[in-house]
Short mmCIF file of N, CA and C in Angstrom, two decimals:
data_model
loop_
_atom_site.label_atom_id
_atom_site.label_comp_id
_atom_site.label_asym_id
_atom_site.label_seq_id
_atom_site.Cartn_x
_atom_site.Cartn_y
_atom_site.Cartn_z
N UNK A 9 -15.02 -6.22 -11.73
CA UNK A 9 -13.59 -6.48 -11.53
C UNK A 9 -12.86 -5.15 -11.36
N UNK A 10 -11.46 -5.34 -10.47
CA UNK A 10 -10.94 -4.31 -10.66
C UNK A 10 -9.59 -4.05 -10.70
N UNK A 11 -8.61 -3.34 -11.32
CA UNK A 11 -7.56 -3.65 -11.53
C UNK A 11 -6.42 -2.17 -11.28
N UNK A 12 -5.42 -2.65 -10.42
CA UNK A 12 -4.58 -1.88 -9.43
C UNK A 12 -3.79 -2.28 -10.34
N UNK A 13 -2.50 -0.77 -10.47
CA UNK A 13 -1.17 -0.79 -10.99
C UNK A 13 -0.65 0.22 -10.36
N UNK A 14 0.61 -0.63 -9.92
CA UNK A 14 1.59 0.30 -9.06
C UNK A 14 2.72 1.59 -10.12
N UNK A 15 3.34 2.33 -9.68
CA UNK A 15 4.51 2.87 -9.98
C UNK A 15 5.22 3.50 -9.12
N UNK A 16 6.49 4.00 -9.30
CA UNK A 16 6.97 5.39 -8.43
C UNK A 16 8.30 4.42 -8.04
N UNK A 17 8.64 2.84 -7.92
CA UNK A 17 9.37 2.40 -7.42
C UNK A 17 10.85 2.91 -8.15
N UNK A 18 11.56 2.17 -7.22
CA UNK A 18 13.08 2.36 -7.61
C UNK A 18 14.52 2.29 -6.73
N UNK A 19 15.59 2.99 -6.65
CA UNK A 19 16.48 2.98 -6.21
C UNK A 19 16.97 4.15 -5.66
N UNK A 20 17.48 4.20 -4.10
CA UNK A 20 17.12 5.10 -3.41
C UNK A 20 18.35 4.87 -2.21
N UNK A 21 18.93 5.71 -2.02
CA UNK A 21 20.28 6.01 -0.70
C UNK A 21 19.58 5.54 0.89
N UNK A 22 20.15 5.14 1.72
CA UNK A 22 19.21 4.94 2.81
C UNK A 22 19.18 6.68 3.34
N UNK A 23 18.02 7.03 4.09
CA UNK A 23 17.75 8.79 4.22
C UNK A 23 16.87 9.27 3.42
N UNK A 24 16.79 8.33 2.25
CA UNK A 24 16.19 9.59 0.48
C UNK A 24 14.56 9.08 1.49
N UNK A 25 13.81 9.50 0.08
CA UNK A 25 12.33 9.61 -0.54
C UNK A 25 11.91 9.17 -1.52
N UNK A 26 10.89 8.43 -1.70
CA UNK A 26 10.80 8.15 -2.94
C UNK A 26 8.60 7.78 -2.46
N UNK A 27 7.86 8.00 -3.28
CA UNK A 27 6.30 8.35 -3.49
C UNK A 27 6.00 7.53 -4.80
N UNK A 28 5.19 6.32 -4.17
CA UNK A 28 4.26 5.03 -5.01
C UNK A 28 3.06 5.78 -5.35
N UNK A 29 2.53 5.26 -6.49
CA UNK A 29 1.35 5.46 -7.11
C UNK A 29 0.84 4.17 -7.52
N UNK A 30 -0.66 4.04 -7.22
CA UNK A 30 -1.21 3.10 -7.43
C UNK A 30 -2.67 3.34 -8.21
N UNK A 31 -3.31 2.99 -9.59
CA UNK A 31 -4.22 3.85 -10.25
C UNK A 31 -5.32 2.06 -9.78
N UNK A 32 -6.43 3.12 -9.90
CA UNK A 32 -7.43 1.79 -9.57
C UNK A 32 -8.19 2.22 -10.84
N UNK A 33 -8.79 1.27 -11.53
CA UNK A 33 -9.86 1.26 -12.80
C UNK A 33 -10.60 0.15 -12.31
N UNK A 34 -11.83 -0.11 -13.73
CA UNK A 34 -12.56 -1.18 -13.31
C UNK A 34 -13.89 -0.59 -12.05
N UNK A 35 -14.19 -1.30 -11.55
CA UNK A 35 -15.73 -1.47 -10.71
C UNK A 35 -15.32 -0.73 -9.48
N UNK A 36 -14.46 0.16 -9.26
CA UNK A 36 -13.88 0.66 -8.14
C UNK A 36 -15.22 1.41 -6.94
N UNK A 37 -16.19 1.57 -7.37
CA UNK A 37 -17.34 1.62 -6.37
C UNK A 37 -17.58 0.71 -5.66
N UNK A 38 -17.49 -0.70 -5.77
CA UNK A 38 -17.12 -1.90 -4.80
C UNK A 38 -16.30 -1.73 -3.83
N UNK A 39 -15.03 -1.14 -4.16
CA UNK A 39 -13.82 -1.06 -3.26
C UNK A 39 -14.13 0.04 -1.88
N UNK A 40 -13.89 0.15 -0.95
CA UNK A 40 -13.79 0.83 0.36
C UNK A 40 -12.66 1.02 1.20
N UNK A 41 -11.53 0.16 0.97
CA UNK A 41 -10.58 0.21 1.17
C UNK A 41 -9.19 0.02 0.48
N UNK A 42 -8.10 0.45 0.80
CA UNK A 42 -6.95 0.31 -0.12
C UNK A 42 -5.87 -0.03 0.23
N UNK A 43 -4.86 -1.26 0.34
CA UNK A 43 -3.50 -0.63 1.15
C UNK A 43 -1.95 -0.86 0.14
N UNK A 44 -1.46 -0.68 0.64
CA UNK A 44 0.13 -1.32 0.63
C UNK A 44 0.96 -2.42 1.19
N UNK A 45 1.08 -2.99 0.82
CA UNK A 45 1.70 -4.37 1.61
C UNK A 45 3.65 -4.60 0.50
N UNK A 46 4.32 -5.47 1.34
CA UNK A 46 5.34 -5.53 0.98
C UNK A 46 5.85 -7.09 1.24
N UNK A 47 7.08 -7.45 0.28
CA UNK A 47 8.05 -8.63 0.03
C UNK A 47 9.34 -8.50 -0.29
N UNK A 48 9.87 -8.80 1.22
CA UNK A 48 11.34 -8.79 0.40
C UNK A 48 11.73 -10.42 0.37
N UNK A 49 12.62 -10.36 -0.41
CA UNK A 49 12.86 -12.26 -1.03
C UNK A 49 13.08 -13.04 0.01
N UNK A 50 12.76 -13.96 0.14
CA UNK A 50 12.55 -14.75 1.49
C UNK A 50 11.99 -14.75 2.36
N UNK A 51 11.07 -13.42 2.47
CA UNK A 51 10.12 -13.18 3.70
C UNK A 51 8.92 -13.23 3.36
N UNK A 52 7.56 -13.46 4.28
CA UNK A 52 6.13 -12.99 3.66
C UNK A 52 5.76 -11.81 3.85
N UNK A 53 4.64 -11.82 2.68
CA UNK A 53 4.49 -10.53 2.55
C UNK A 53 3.71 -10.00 3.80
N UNK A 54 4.14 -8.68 3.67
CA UNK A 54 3.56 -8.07 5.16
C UNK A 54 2.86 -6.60 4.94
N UNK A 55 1.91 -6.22 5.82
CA UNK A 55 1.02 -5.13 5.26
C UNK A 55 1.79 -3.82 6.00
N UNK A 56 1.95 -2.81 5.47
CA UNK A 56 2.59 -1.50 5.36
C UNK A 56 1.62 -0.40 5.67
N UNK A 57 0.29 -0.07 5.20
CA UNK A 57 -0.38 0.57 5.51
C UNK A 57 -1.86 0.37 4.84
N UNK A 58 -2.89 1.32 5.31
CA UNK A 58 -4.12 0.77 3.84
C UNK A 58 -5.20 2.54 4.91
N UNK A 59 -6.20 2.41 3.83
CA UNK A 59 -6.66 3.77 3.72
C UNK A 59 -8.04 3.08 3.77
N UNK A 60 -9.43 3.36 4.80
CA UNK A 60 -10.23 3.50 3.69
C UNK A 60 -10.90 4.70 3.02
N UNK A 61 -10.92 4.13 1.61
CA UNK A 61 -11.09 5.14 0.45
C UNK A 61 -12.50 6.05 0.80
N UNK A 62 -13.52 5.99 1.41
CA UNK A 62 -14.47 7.27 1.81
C UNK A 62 -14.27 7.75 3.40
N UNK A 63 -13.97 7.28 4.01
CA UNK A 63 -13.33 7.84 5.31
C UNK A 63 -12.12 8.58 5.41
N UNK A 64 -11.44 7.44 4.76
CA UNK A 64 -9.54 8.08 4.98
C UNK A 64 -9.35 7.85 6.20
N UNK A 65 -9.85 7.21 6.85
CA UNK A 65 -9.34 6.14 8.15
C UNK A 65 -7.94 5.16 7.95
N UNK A 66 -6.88 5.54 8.19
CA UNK A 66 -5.64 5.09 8.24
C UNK A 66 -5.48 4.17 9.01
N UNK A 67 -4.79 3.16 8.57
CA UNK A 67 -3.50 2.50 9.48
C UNK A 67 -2.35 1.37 9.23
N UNK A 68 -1.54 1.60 9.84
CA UNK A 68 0.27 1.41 9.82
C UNK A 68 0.71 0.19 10.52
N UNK A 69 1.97 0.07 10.13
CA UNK A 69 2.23 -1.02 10.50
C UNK A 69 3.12 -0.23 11.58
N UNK A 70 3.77 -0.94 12.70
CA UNK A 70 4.29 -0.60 13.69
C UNK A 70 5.86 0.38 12.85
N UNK A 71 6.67 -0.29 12.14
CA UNK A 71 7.81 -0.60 11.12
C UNK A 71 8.13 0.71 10.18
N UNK A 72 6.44 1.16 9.93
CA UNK A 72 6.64 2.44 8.98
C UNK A 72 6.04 3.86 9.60
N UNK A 73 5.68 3.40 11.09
CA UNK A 73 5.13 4.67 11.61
C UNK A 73 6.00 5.98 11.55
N UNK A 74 4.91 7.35 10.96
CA UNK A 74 6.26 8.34 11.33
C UNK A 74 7.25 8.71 10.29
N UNK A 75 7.30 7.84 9.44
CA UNK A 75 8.10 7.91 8.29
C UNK A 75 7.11 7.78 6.90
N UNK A 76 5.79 6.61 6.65
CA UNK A 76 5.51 6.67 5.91
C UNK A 76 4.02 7.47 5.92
N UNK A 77 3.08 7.91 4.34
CA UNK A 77 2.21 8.33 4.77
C UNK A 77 1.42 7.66 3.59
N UNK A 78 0.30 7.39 3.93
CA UNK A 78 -0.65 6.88 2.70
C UNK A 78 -2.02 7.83 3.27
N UNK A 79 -2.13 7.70 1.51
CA UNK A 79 -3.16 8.96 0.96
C UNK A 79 -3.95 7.92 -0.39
N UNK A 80 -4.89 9.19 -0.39
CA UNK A 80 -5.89 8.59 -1.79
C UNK A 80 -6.42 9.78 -2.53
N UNK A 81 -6.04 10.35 -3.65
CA UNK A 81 -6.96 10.72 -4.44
C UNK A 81 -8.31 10.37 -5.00
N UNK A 82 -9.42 10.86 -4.91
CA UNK A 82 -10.73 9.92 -5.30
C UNK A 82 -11.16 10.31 -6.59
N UNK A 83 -10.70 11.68 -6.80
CA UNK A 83 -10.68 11.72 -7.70
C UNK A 83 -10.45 11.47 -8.85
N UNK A 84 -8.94 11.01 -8.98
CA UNK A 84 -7.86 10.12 -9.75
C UNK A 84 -7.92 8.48 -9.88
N UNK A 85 -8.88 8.03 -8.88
CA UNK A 85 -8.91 6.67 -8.22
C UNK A 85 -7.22 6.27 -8.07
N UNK A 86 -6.42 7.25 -7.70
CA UNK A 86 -4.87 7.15 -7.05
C UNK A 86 -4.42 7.35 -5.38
N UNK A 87 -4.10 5.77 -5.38
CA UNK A 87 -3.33 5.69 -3.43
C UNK A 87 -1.45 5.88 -3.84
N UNK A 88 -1.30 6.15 -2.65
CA UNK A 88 -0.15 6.93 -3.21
C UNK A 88 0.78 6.69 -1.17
N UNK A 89 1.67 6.27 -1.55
CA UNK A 89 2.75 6.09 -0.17
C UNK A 89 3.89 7.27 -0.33
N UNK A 90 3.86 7.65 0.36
CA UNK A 90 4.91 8.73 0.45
C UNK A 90 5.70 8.20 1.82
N UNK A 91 7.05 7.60 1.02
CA UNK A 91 8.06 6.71 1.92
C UNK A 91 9.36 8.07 2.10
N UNK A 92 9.63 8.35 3.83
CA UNK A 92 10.64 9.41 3.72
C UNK A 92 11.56 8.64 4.78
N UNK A 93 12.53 9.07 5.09
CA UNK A 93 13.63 8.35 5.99
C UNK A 93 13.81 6.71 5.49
N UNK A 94 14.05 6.26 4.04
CA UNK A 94 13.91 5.08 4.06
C UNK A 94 15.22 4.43 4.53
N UNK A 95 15.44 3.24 4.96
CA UNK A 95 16.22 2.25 5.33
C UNK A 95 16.46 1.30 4.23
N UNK A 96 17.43 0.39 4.46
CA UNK A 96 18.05 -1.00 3.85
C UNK A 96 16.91 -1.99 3.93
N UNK A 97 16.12 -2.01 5.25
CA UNK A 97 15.55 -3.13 5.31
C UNK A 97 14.12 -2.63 4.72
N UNK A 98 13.66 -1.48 4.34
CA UNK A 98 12.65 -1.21 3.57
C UNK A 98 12.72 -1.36 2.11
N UNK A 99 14.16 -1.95 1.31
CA UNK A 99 13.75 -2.53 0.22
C UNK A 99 12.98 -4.57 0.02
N UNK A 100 12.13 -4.24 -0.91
CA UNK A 100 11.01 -5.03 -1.02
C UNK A 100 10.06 -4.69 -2.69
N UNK A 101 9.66 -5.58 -2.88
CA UNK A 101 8.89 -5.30 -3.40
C UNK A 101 7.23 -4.84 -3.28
N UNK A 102 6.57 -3.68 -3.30
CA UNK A 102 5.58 -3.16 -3.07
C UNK A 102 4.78 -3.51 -3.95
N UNK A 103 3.49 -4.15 -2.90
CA UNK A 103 2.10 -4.31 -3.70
C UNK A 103 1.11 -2.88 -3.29
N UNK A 104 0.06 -2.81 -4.55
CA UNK A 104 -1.17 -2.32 -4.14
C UNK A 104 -2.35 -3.48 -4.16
N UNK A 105 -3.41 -3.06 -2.81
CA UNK A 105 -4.45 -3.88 -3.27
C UNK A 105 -5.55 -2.64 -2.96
N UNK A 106 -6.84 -3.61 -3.27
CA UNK A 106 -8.07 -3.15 -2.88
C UNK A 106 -9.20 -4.05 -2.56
N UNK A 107 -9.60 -3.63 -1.10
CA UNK A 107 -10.66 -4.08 -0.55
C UNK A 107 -12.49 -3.96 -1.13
N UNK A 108 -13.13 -4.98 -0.66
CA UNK A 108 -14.81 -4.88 -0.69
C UNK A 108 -15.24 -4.33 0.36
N UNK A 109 -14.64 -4.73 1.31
CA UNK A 109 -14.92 -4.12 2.83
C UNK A 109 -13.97 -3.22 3.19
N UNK A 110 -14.47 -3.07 4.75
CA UNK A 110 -13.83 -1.89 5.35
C UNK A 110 -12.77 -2.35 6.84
N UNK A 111 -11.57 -3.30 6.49
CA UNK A 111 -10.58 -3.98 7.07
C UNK A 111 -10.40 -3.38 8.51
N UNK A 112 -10.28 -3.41 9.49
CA UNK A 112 -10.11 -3.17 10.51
C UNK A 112 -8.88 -3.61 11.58
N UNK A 113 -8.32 -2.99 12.20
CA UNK A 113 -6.68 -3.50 12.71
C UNK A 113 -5.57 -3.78 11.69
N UNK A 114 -4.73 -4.74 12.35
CA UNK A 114 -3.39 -5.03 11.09
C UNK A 114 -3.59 -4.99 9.72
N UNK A 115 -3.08 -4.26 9.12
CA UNK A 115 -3.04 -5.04 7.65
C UNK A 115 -2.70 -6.20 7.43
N UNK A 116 -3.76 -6.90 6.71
CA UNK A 116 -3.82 -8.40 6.80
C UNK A 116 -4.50 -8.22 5.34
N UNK A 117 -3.56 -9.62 4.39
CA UNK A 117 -3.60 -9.24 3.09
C UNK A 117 -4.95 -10.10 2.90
N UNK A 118 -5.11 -11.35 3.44
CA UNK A 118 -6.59 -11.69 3.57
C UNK A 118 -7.66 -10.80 3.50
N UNK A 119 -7.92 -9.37 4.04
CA UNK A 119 -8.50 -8.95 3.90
C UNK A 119 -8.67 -7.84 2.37
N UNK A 120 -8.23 -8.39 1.10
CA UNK A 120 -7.76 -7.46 0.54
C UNK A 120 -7.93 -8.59 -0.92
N UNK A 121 -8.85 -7.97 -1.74
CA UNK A 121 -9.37 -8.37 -3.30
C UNK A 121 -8.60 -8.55 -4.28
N UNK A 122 -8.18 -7.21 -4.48
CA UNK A 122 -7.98 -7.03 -6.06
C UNK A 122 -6.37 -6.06 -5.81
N UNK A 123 -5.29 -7.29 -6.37
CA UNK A 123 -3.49 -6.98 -6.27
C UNK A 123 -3.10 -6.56 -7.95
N UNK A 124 -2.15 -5.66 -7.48
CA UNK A 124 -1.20 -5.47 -8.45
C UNK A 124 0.20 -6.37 -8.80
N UNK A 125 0.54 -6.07 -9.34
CA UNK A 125 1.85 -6.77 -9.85
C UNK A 125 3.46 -6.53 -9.01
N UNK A 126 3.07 -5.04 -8.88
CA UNK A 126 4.51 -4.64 -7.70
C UNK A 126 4.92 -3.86 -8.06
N UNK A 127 5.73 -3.07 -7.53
CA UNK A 127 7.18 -2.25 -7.77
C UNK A 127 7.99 -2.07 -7.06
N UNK A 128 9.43 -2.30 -7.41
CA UNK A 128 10.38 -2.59 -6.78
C UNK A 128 10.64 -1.67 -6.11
N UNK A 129 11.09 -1.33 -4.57
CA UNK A 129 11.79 -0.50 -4.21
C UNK A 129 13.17 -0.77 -3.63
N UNK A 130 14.41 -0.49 -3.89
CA UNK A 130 15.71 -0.73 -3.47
C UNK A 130 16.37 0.24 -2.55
N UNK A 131 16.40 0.20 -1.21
CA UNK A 131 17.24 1.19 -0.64
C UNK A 131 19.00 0.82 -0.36
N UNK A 132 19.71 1.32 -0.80
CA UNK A 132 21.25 1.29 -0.79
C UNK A 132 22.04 1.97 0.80
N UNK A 133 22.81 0.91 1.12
CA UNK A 133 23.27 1.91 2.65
C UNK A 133 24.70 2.70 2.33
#
């Protein structure tokens, strides 16, 4: 089993910055991949970015190109979004997950194991 917890969320000017942390424990040698996905109230959730964790093969959603960046410590077993130029419509609530496999194209939460709980992010205009 394995178990993802987010942090770093919060409240934020539209323009600011603000950098998620996500710690993985548990059986994390299973895992190969990692991403970020998001919910804001009324919408489904939609995938933001994902890493995989021995490559570092990236990829984005059309929405956060350019602005966001996802990374992984392997050391730390920590993925980590570094959100800059944020917007109004980038508040949501942020998941972490983690994959068995090695996901390929869209982030698609189907492809994706083991979720965290969230953290809020609020951008203010």
């Amino acid at each position: 089993q394995v178990r993802v917890v987010e942090s770093g969320g919060g409240s934020v000017q539209a323009g600011g910055s603000l950098r998620l942390s996500c710690v993985a424990s548990g059986s994390t040698d299973i895992t190969y991949a990692m991403a970020w996905f998001r919910q804001a109230p009324g919408m489904e959730r939609e995938g933001v970015a994902s890493i995989w964790t021995v490559e570092g093969r990236t990829s984005y959603a059309d929405f956060v190109k350019g602005r966001f960046t996802i990374s992984r410590d392997n050391a730390k077993n920590t993925l980590y979004l570094q959100m800059n130029s944020l917007k109004p419509e980038d508040t949501a609530m942020y998941y972490c997950a983690a994959s068995r496999f090695r996901p390929w194209g869209r982030v698609q939460e189907e492809s994706y194991d083991y979720w965290g709980q969230g953290t809020q992010v609020t951008v203010s205009s």
